[in-house]
């Protein structure tokens, strides 16, 4: 880190600033609450730093603009919120299939359908299962603070380029709209060269194809296996998780994003009170940190998954645990944002000594 | 000896897969001639469509980005906005441009994107086996209008060139055909003008080319060529619908 300065910033703006710091000069989007601070900020800044801001006619168009920009090797981004992300899935599938890098931001609101604009984590399945058609994955980063809106966005651009794949930053209305201190920093790692694959005009070489259509005998299977190997490498090298496991842990809470920061307050209070409660926060939702969770379960520690939905990540937790320990679930679908006290009570209900109270 | 007919340099030597009598091959050639004529092969990036022209990248020795069905104008916007020094063209069928991709083409045109658009109108969805397109003529039977297109049920054939010519962002809009040598010459001129429009940064250069699909029309190639003059041109009149002159402000 260098040239760092601390400001008091909104999550969405922190994310937009990070994109600029990461060298992103091109943004394509369509307005939707609660992420509109991102295009509003970038529409002011990008033209002044030699970039382009395009307000597209739809989310469908904006993701395809990202596909075009990414195919030429340029760092570019689009952002939206849940219903808009559904519309982007076609383009995300094409980007994954054509191995085009790009950053997609989802500041989740609540669904299904038009739903509401309150924070939610209802898009976990959509984000972590690829979302569009076909056999592919998207790297999904889940910030839990304004600072992480910045840090993980910078990381998103690096990962997208390194693996030539779309990367999603999965935030929600709470992280996007709240203000916190932010330490801005300028990334030092150079943008990887794209000379060997990008569509830049066939100067002195044969034409290149950025494509996902493979009709030849066995060609598509080969392409799918190649993608699968890439995803395997990402799994090995890019899984990120924050784990805090006290000696003699009685129970560990698993949560991501805004649910994690609420849960963390409850976990800290319990530990202050002398209980031994662990905390596992997936930072990458795909690749999912199943090894870290398995290790907790192997010690026989029960887990409590807390999510702002009716139960999505808990399925991944159960898959990781494979029956080695009990997995409890506390879900808060849109409309009621839990307080640290709510989660405190949930944990206490699950703690061995608190079971009678349940 | 001076050769009078050579293969355009920007075409690969791969034989076209198109059905006998299909005009896609002729239109590919016109585009390749324009790339050669303006010497832009080394700075061209095309956005291919979905349809019988999806294999564009097999035939042109240039950089090509595949686009989802209908989205080529958006993909091309992304390419051109990030690479204003490059020459960017899109090539779309009528299903691609006038149905699933209507929003994308209208808004790219309205934004005045400096793109060259080659729009192949064969009044039918070719690749998927001859279903009704937005351009299908009244009375024309297709696999999904088996009794012939009927306006009460299916609406009227859409006239894209007339529509787009209205938009301020369009610098050049023309409809041409390639069914006779004389019209082929006019079509070549129109494609060249659409290329120049981009170079002069006058906004979108749009060429609609009436094209045959003998396979899905259930016609022999010669019959199909005749249909263009007899049935298509009367409904889709040829001509230059808009040409922004040098002094006109964009
Ligand atoms: C989202 C989506 N919907 C439908 C299709 C199937 N599809 C492929 S080609 C095509 C029609 C293409 O027709 P047109 O654009 O007129 O081109 P032509 O084949 O006649 O040259 C359709 C509907 C698709 N590939 N993607
Ligand atoms: S189906 Fe029609 S448009 Fe497609 S290649 Fe054959 S003749 Fe041409």
XYZ file of C-alpha atoms and ligand atoms in Angstrom:
642
model
C 0.000 0.000 0.000
C 1.067 3.540 -0.688
C -0.469 6.983 -1.003
C -3.107 5.934 1.483
C -5.595 8.416 2.877
C -8.485 7.900 5.246
C -11.943 9.279 4.457
C -15.436 8.624 5.722
C -17.219 6.946 2.866
C -20.338 5.166 1.729
C -19.823 1.512 0.741
C -20.981 2.007 -2.840
C -18.670 4.991 -3.288
C -15.764 3.079 -1.764
C -16.354 0.376 -4.337
C -16.475 2.880 -7.190
C -13.259 4.526 -5.976
C -11.567 1.137 -5.804
C -12.498 0.423 -9.410
C -10.803 3.636 -10.513
C -7.758 2.875 -8.336
C -7.581 -0.595 -9.904
C -7.301 0.937 -13.352
C -10.891 0.434 -14.461
C -11.702 3.208 -16.906
C -14.926 1.880 -18.415
C -18.307 1.454 -16.802
C -21.581 0.267 -18.340
C -24.773 0.195 -16.300
C -28.448 0.871 -15.822
C -29.942 2.536 -12.724
C -31.391 0.488 -9.896
C -31.629 1.019 -6.145
C -29.584 0.496 -3.949
C -26.480 0.701 -6.122
C -27.007 3.928 -8.044
C -24.249 5.738 -6.123
C -21.803 3.646 -8.144
C -22.822 4.886 -11.628
C -23.445 8.358 -10.217
C -19.891 8.537 -8.879
C -18.289 7.000 -11.956
C -20.217 9.191 -14.408
C -18.451 12.138 -12.801
C -14.991 10.655 -12.484
C -14.404 8.427 -15.513
C -14.613 11.117 -18.219
C -12.037 13.131 -16.242
C -9.502 10.300 -16.196
C -9.742 9.466 -19.885
C -12.394 6.797 -19.462
C -15.949 6.230 -20.573
C -19.213 6.019 -18.704
C -22.095 4.575 -20.697
C -25.604 4.468 -19.306
C -27.030 1.573 -21.254
C -30.652 1.019 -22.221
C -30.857 -2.068 -20.011
C -28.877 -4.485 -17.885
C -28.855 -6.834 -20.857
C -27.080 -4.227 -22.946
C -24.681 -3.189 -20.193
C -23.363 -6.688 -19.517
C -22.836 -7.155 -23.242
C -20.956 -3.866 -23.411
C -18.780 -5.274 -20.649
C -18.300 -8.405 -22.735
C -17.149 -6.285 -25.673
C -14.809 -4.152 -23.579
C -13.390 -7.141 -21.703
C -12.821 -9.027 -24.951
C -10.424 -6.279 -26.029
C -8.519 -6.617 -22.763
C -9.721 -3.411 -21.146
C -10.516 -3.231 -17.438
C -14.233 -2.578 -17.210
C -17.128 -2.965 -14.796
C -20.874 -3.101 -14.518
C -22.977 -2.920 -11.388
C -26.577 -3.615 -10.561
C -28.893 -4.983 -7.951
C -30.807 -8.257 -7.822
C -33.442 -7.949 -10.611
C -30.826 -6.367 -12.845
C -28.367 -9.153 -12.157
C -30.951 -11.674 -13.358
C -30.946 -9.852 -16.697
C -27.157 -9.944 -16.816
C -26.958 -13.701 -16.484
C -27.016 -14.287 -20.238
C -23.955 -12.114 -20.703
C -22.180 -13.552 -17.666
C -22.557 -17.040 -19.131
C -21.115 -15.831 -22.443
C -18.219 -14.130 -20.642
C -17.422 -17.301 -18.715
C -17.708 -19.398 -21.878
C -15.562 -17.001 -23.921
C -13.095 -16.495 -21.053
C -13.563 -12.745 -20.961
C -12.570 -10.950 -17.747
C -14.846 -8.364 -16.173
C -16.153 -7.219 -12.814
C -19.853 -7.411 -11.994
C -21.164 -5.834 -8.803
C -24.406 -6.966 -7.177
C -25.595 -4.747 -4.333
C -28.384 -7.131 -3.380
C -31.876 -6.003 -2.585
C -34.711 -8.349 -1.829
C -36.648 -10.629 -4.127
C -37.986 -12.710 -5.724
C -39.443 -10.531 -8.427
C -39.512 -6.826 -7.762
C -39.381 -7.709 -4.063
C -38.153 -4.683 -2.214
C -35.093 -2.540 -1.754
C -34.151 -3.741 1.733
C -30.872 -5.602 2.217
C -31.005 -9.321 1.556
C -28.719 -12.216 0.776
C -31.276 -13.880 -1.443
C -28.985 -14.026 -4.484
C -26.482 -16.435 -2.930
C -27.629 -19.390 -5.042
C -27.711 -17.348 -8.224
C -24.228 -15.959 -7.632
C -22.473 -19.115 -6.514
C -24.032 -21.554 -8.999
C -23.005 -19.647 -12.083
C -26.486 -18.181 -12.486
C -26.756 -18.414 -16.242
C -26.910 -21.438 -18.511
C -24.072 -23.901 -18.850
C -21.338 -25.507 -16.839
C -19.405 -22.606 -15.349
C -18.515 -20.746 -12.169
C -18.034 -17.125 -11.230
C -15.647 -15.996 -8.520
C -17.820 -14.341 -5.864
C -16.361 -11.954 -3.267
C -18.472 -10.939 -0.270
C -17.399 -7.705 1.464
C -18.489 -7.164 5.074
C -17.361 -3.551 5.524
C -16.834 -0.343 3.605
C -13.090 -1.021 3.648
C -13.696 -4.411 2.086
C -15.903 -2.857 -0.582
C -12.678 -1.177 -1.613
C -10.152 -3.952 -1.010
C -12.179 -6.756 -2.556
C -13.052 -4.670 -5.615
C -9.363 -4.133 -6.306
C -8.891 -7.877 -5.857
C -11.825 -8.573 -8.192
C -10.055 -6.860 -11.086
C -6.864 -8.803 -10.454
C -8.655 -12.131 -10.253
C -10.689 -11.395 -13.372
C -7.519 -10.741 -15.357
C -5.501 -13.560 -13.840
C -8.106 -16.185 -14.626
C -9.840 -14.529 -17.593
C -13.191 -14.932 -15.964
C -16.056 -12.783 -14.705
C -15.785 -11.908 -11.013
C -18.738 -10.789 -8.921
C -18.604 -8.540 -5.878
C -21.681 -9.573 -3.898
C -22.634 -6.848 -1.436
C -26.060 -5.781 -0.256
C -28.038 -2.636 0.520
C -26.624 -2.455 4.029
C -22.944 -2.568 3.088
C -23.562 -0.415 0.032
C -25.421 2.373 1.800
C -23.616 2.658 5.119
C -20.716 4.965 5.859
C -17.476 3.973 7.583
C -13.881 5.100 7.624
C -12.101 4.082 4.455
C -8.408 3.843 3.810
C -7.921 4.315 0.106
C -4.814 2.808 -1.405
C -3.331 2.573 -4.842
C -2.593 -0.962 -5.998
C 0.989 -1.455 -7.076
C 0.736 -4.712 -9.003
C 0.775 -4.048 -12.736
C -2.195 -5.017 -14.865
C -1.360 -8.345 -16.563
C -0.615 -8.171 -20.261
C -3.437 -9.361 -22.503
C -1.371 -9.294 -25.688
C -1.596 -13.031 -26.153
C -5.352 -13.353 -26.317
C -7.343 -10.108 -26.530
C -9.149 -8.860 -29.625
C -7.077 -5.810 -30.474
C -7.106 -5.865 -34.282
C -5.095 -8.506 -36.126
C -1.959 -6.407 -36.658
C 0.832 -8.694 -37.888
C -1.013 -11.868 -36.882
C -3.999 -13.978 -37.904
C -7.450 -12.980 -36.647
C -8.507 -14.047 -33.184
C -11.846 -15.390 -32.024
C -13.343 -14.639 -28.651
C -16.123 -17.197 -28.607
C -18.048 -19.808 -26.720
C -19.520 -21.782 -29.620
C -17.875 -25.159 -30.155
C -19.664 -27.453 -32.575
C -16.828 -29.804 -33.559
C -16.840 -33.386 -32.336
C -15.839 -33.353 -28.665
C -14.672 -29.719 -28.862
C -17.132 -28.384 -26.328
C -16.432 -31.181 -23.859
C -12.763 -30.295 -24.146
C -13.567 -26.624 -23.571
C -15.748 -27.461 -20.546
C -12.992 -29.605 -19.070
C -10.509 -26.808 -19.619
C -12.816 -24.428 -17.766
C -13.283 -27.021 -15.010
C -9.518 -27.250 -14.545
C -9.322 -23.496 -14.278
C -12.071 -23.510 -11.639
C -10.180 -26.223 -9.789
C -7.071 -24.038 -9.739
C -9.137 -21.118 -8.474
C -10.531 -23.353 -5.737
C -6.999 -24.298 -4.656
C -5.450 -20.868 -4.833
C -8.126 -18.270 -4.244
C -10.378 -19.523 -1.454
C -10.546 -16.834 1.221
C -12.055 -17.098 4.673
C -11.754 -15.397 8.058
C -11.759 -17.947 10.873
C -11.587 -17.255 14.594
C -11.726 -20.399 16.667
C -11.171 -20.103 20.418
C -9.642 -22.990 22.344
C -12.408 -25.382 23.408
C -14.860 -23.850 20.972
C -18.483 -24.622 21.916
C -20.129 -23.451 18.719
C -19.056 -21.607 15.576
C -21.132 -19.094 13.661
C -20.871 -19.131 9.863
C -21.999 -15.973 8.087
C -20.943 -13.698 5.231
C -21.303 -10.039 4.309
C -23.653 -7.908 6.364
C -25.017 -10.909 8.302
C -21.430 -11.672 9.344
C -20.809 -8.239 10.782
C -24.012 -8.351 12.808
C -23.159 -11.864 13.975
C -19.628 -10.765 14.858
C -20.941 -8.307 17.448
C -22.886 -11.134 19.104
C -19.901 -13.502 18.977
C -17.588 -10.890 20.505
C -20.041 -10.176 23.333
C -20.360 -13.868 24.164
C -16.601 -14.310 24.217
C -16.317 -11.285 26.496
C -18.791 -13.018 28.754
C -16.543 -16.060 28.940
C -18.221 -18.314 26.375
C -16.085 -19.803 23.636
C -17.837 -19.061 20.342
C -16.091 -19.333 16.983
C -16.607 -17.303 13.840
C -16.164 -18.401 10.248
C -16.699 -15.796 7.551
C -16.449 -16.912 3.932
C -14.920 -14.036 1.935
C -15.074 -15.964 -1.309
C -18.534 -17.500 -1.633
C -17.295 -19.310 -4.701
C -14.858 -20.907 -4.239
C -16.560 -21.806 -0.961
C -14.213 -22.343 2.015
C -15.433 -25.879 2.658
C -12.096 -27.070 4.002
C -12.046 -24.466 6.745
C -15.581 -25.414 7.721
C -14.808 -29.127 7.607
C -11.904 -28.578 9.982
C -14.239 -26.962 12.510
C -16.752 -29.791 12.154
C -14.017 -32.401 12.554
C -13.492 -31.101 16.069
C -17.152 -31.854 16.760
C -18.043 -28.175 17.042
C -21.686 -27.478 16.137
C -22.230 -24.711 13.612
C -24.835 -22.000 13.322
C -25.283 -20.465 9.878
C -26.767 -16.968 9.883
C -28.084 -15.513 6.642
C -30.411 -12.766 5.443
C -32.539 -15.292 3.559
C -34.506 -18.474 4.238
C -31.496 -20.767 3.905
C -29.052 -20.840 1.016
C -25.397 -20.905 2.117
C -26.415 -23.345 4.857
C -26.621 -25.975 2.116
C -22.947 -25.443 1.311
C -22.106 -25.548 4.995
C -23.908 -28.896 5.328
C -22.087 -30.232 2.273
C -18.772 -29.223 3.826
C -19.664 -30.670 7.227
C -20.914 -33.961 5.790
C -22.690 -34.896 8.991
C -19.618 -34.521 11.217
C -21.354 -31.952 13.425
C -24.826 -30.444 13.838
C -25.571 -27.492 11.546
C -28.185 -25.021 12.803
C -29.679 -22.223 10.785
C -30.957 -18.768 11.637
C -32.534 -17.030 8.663
C -33.710 -13.450 8.306
C -35.446 -12.940 4.970
C -36.101 -9.344 3.874
C -38.143 -7.039 6.063
C -36.411 -7.680 9.346
C -32.762 -6.931 9.799
C -31.569 -8.847 12.856
C -29.823 -7.002 15.653
C -26.723 -8.365 17.396
C -29.080 -9.196 20.289
C -31.214 -11.407 18.045
C -28.186 -13.375 16.985
C -26.857 -13.426 20.538
C -30.105 -15.101 21.593
C -29.890 -17.569 18.704
C -26.354 -18.553 19.675
C -27.256 -18.897 23.335
C -30.148 -21.191 22.398
C -27.710 -23.461 20.585
C -24.922 -23.457 23.162
C -24.718 -26.736 25.077
C -25.643 -25.121 28.411
C -28.403 -23.074 26.871
C -30.225 -25.913 25.228
C -32.969 -26.198 27.830
C -33.988 -22.648 27.098
C -34.698 -23.523 23.464
C -1.897 -9.838 -67.062
C -4.080 -7.899 -64.659
C -6.338 -10.121 -62.562
C -9.940 -8.946 -62.708
C -11.216 -11.103 -59.863
C -9.286 -11.988 -56.705
C -10.290 -13.254 -53.334
C -10.319 -10.406 -50.794
C -7.258 -10.628 -48.554
C -9.235 -10.333 -45.364
C -11.166 -13.526 -46.152
C -9.644 -16.838 -45.056
C -9.565 -19.643 -47.610
C -12.150 -21.695 -45.753
C -15.115 -22.563 -48.035
C -18.428 -21.031 -46.924
C -20.896 -23.392 -45.294
C -23.899 -21.474 -46.607
C -26.590 -23.251 -48.622
C -26.411 -22.977 -52.436
C -27.885 -19.679 -53.580
C -27.634 -18.048 -50.150
C -26.538 -14.425 -50.261
C -24.621 -14.481 -46.974
C -21.488 -15.492 -48.924
C -21.845 -12.580 -51.363
C -22.410 -10.173 -48.479
C -19.378 -11.532 -46.601
C -17.378 -10.798 -49.707
C -18.656 -7.236 -49.930
C -17.611 -6.617 -46.338
C -14.194 -8.169 -46.967
C -13.720 -5.955 -50.006
C -14.479 -2.905 -47.905
C -11.960 -3.992 -45.240
C -9.331 -4.395 -47.961
C -10.283 -1.183 -49.728
C -9.917 0.907 -46.582
C -6.918 -1.112 -45.374
C -8.373 -1.605 -41.913
C -7.829 -5.379 -41.476
C -5.220 -4.823 -38.808
C -7.420 -2.583 -36.745
C -10.794 -4.172 -37.253
C -12.759 -5.889 -34.503
C -16.099 -7.372 -35.494
C -18.979 -8.426 -33.296
C -20.598 -11.506 -34.790
C -24.243 -12.352 -34.353
C -26.161 -15.556 -33.816
C -27.777 -17.006 -36.919
C -26.376 -18.414 -40.128
C -23.627 -15.779 -39.946
C -22.435 -16.999 -36.549
C -19.359 -18.489 -38.214
C -18.235 -15.096 -39.476
C -15.008 -15.649 -37.593
C -14.174 -18.680 -39.697
C -14.255 -16.655 -42.890
C -12.714 -13.318 -41.955
C -9.064 -13.124 -41.016
C -9.745 -10.425 -38.440
C -10.448 -10.281 -34.707
C -14.024 -11.276 -33.936
C -15.992 -11.272 -30.702
C -18.996 -13.559 -30.591
C -22.146 -11.920 -29.218
C -25.267 -13.383 -27.682
C -28.310 -13.428 -29.971
C -29.279 -9.825 -30.692
C -26.635 -8.199 -28.516
C -23.987 -7.392 -31.125
C -24.723 -3.623 -30.999
C -24.067 -3.640 -27.240
C -20.938 -5.790 -27.569
C -19.729 -3.486 -30.338
C -20.454 -0.439 -28.177
C -18.199 -1.936 -25.519
C -15.492 -2.572 -28.088
C -15.670 0.831 -29.766
C -16.000 2.940 -26.610
C -12.884 1.341 -25.191
C -11.045 1.316 -28.534
C -12.064 4.429 -30.467
C -9.077 3.981 -32.783
C -10.312 0.593 -34.000
C -12.708 -0.104 -36.841
C -15.745 -1.954 -35.516
C -18.515 -3.562 -37.538
C -21.412 -5.798 -36.691
C -23.187 -8.246 -38.958
C -26.689 -9.310 -37.982
C -29.608 -11.233 -39.438
C -33.185 -9.988 -39.227
C -34.118 -12.253 -36.313
C -31.013 -11.067 -34.526
C -31.341 -7.339 -35.202
C -35.069 -6.776 -35.649
C -36.508 -9.132 -32.999
C -34.442 -10.150 -29.975
C -31.984 -7.282 -30.449
C -34.348 -4.417 -31.292
C -33.568 -2.492 -28.141
C -29.818 -2.854 -28.601
C -29.774 -1.639 -32.230
C -32.131 1.282 -31.616
C -30.184 2.549 -28.645
C -26.774 2.048 -30.200
C -28.071 4.012 -33.194
C -29.587 6.668 -30.998
C -26.344 7.088 -29.061
C -24.650 7.664 -32.391
C -22.161 4.875 -31.830
C -19.530 5.027 -34.538
C -20.234 1.547 -35.816
C -20.840 0.011 -39.194
C -23.872 -2.252 -39.258
C -24.496 -4.871 -41.935
C -28.082 -6.056 -41.593
C -29.020 -9.133 -43.598
C -32.770 -9.310 -44.219
C -33.917 -12.659 -45.603
C -37.449 -12.413 -44.124
C -36.942 -15.540 -42.066
C -35.041 -17.105 -39.181
C -32.515 -19.063 -41.196
C -30.379 -21.008 -38.806
C -33.206 -22.355 -36.656
C -35.069 -23.711 -39.643
C -37.317 -21.082 -41.167
C -39.536 -19.655 -38.467
C -41.348 -16.340 -38.867
C -39.159 -13.253 -38.488
C -40.286 -9.680 -37.831
C -39.462 -9.066 -41.508
C -41.514 -11.983 -42.845
C -43.828 -10.613 -45.541
C -47.627 -10.708 -45.222
C -48.878 -13.979 -46.634
C -45.456 -15.616 -46.458
C -45.680 -19.089 -44.993
C -42.999 -20.095 -42.509
C -42.744 -22.972 -40.065
C -44.434 -20.843 -37.392
C -46.822 -19.020 -39.743
C -47.961 -22.095 -41.666
C -50.987 -20.278 -43.148
C -48.909 -17.285 -44.144
C -48.170 -14.217 -42.028
C -51.390 -12.458 -41.184
C -51.284 -8.954 -39.733
C -54.158 -9.470 -37.258
C -52.219 -12.318 -35.740
C -48.560 -11.436 -36.358
C -48.356 -7.723 -37.094
C -46.646 -6.169 -40.097
C -43.158 -6.723 -41.469
C -40.855 -4.244 -39.776
C -38.907 -1.682 -41.793
C -35.692 -1.172 -39.861
C -33.887 1.161 -42.262
C -36.787 3.608 -42.321
C -37.017 3.469 -38.524
C -33.327 3.935 -37.854
C -32.916 6.679 -40.452
C -35.110 8.819 -38.189
C -32.593 8.749 -35.386
C -30.141 11.614 -35.022
C -27.308 9.245 -34.189
C -27.436 7.554 -37.588
C -25.042 9.030 -40.145
C -25.907 6.778 -43.047
C -28.808 4.420 -43.677
C -29.503 2.535 -46.878
C -31.333 -0.524 -48.135
C -29.763 -2.484 -50.960
C -30.038 -5.886 -52.612
C -27.541 -8.207 -54.249
C -29.834 -10.014 -56.664
C -28.516 -8.459 -59.906
C -25.051 -7.246 -60.920
C -26.275 -3.657 -61.040
C -27.714 -3.860 -57.537
C -24.596 -5.627 -56.322
C -22.578 -2.613 -57.452
C -24.926 -0.315 -55.525
C -24.717 -2.568 -52.513
C -20.919 -2.401 -52.616
C -21.113 1.377 -52.711
C -23.473 1.428 -49.745
C -21.243 -0.862 -47.682
C -18.273 1.339 -48.512
C -20.258 4.427 -47.480
C -21.164 2.768 -44.193
C -17.453 2.144 -43.618
C -16.600 5.743 -44.439
C -19.299 7.003 -42.096
C -17.448 5.361 -39.225
C -14.100 6.739 -40.339
C -15.559 10.209 -40.568
C -17.065 9.723 -37.093
C -20.532 10.612 -38.297
C -22.393 8.073 -36.170
C -23.850 4.747 -37.136
C -23.524 3.598 -40.731
C -26.351 1.170 -41.428
C -26.853 -1.004 -44.499
C -29.794 -3.358 -44.851
C -29.207 -5.984 -47.508
C -32.130 -7.946 -48.916
C -30.927 -11.487 -49.078
C -32.152 -14.892 -50.163
C -32.704 -18.000 -48.109
C -33.597 -20.613 -50.728
C -33.567 -23.393 -48.151
C -36.165 -21.936 -45.848
C -38.187 -20.322 -48.602
C -38.442 -23.770 -50.197
C -37.225 -22.394 -53.521
C -34.544 -23.132 -56.034
C -31.749 -20.527 -55.948
C -32.813 -18.802 -59.167
C -36.453 -18.659 -58.027
C -35.284 -17.241 -54.699
C -33.335 -14.507 -56.425
C -36.461 -13.592 -58.389
C -38.494 -13.390 -55.195
C -36.302 -10.537 -54.010
C -37.366 -8.339 -56.910
C -40.959 -9.538 -57.074
C -41.917 -9.612 -53.416
C -39.300 -8.064 -51.207
C -38.297 -4.871 -53.010
C -41.918 -3.653 -53.371
C -42.343 -3.811 -49.578
C -38.753 -2.936 -48.673
C -37.865 -0.164 -51.160
C -34.193 0.201 -51.985
C -32.313 3.439 -51.618
C -30.294 5.702 -49.408
C -32.584 6.872 -46.624
C -30.127 9.097 -44.875
C -26.687 10.467 -45.575
C -25.179 12.992 -43.271
C -23.067 15.392 -45.275
C -19.625 16.511 -44.145
C -20.803 19.809 -42.715
C -23.798 18.405 -40.831
C -23.302 18.451 -37.109
C -23.676 15.154 -35.328
C -31.271 -16.236 -26.680
C -31.405 -17.047 -27.898
N -32.633 -17.296 -28.409
C -32.755 -18.063 -29.519
C -31.659 -18.603 -30.119
C -31.843 -19.514 -31.307
N -31.508 -18.901 -32.591
C -30.319 -19.111 -33.178
S -30.185 -18.424 -34.679
C -31.755 -17.801 -34.577
C -32.382 -17.046 -35.719
C -31.443 -16.304 -36.523
O -32.137 -15.711 -37.558
P -31.599 -14.434 -38.299
O -31.054 -13.462 -37.330
O -32.686 -13.934 -39.187
O -30.330 -14.970 -39.132
P -30.235 -16.016 -40.337
O -29.993 -17.340 -39.728
O -31.516 -15.926 -41.108
O -29.066 -15.559 -41.138
C -32.351 -18.149 -33.369
C -33.734 -17.792 -33.006
C -30.388 -18.335 -29.539
N -29.265 -18.831 -30.054
N -30.295 -17.549 -28.447
S -30.520 -21.401 -44.054
Fe -30.915 -19.677 -45.391
S -29.692 -17.955 -44.540
Fe -28.923 -19.890 -43.670
S -27.255 -20.492 -44.997
Fe -29.061 -21.548 -45.720
S -29.914 -20.198 -47.279
Fe -28.450 -19.008 -46.090
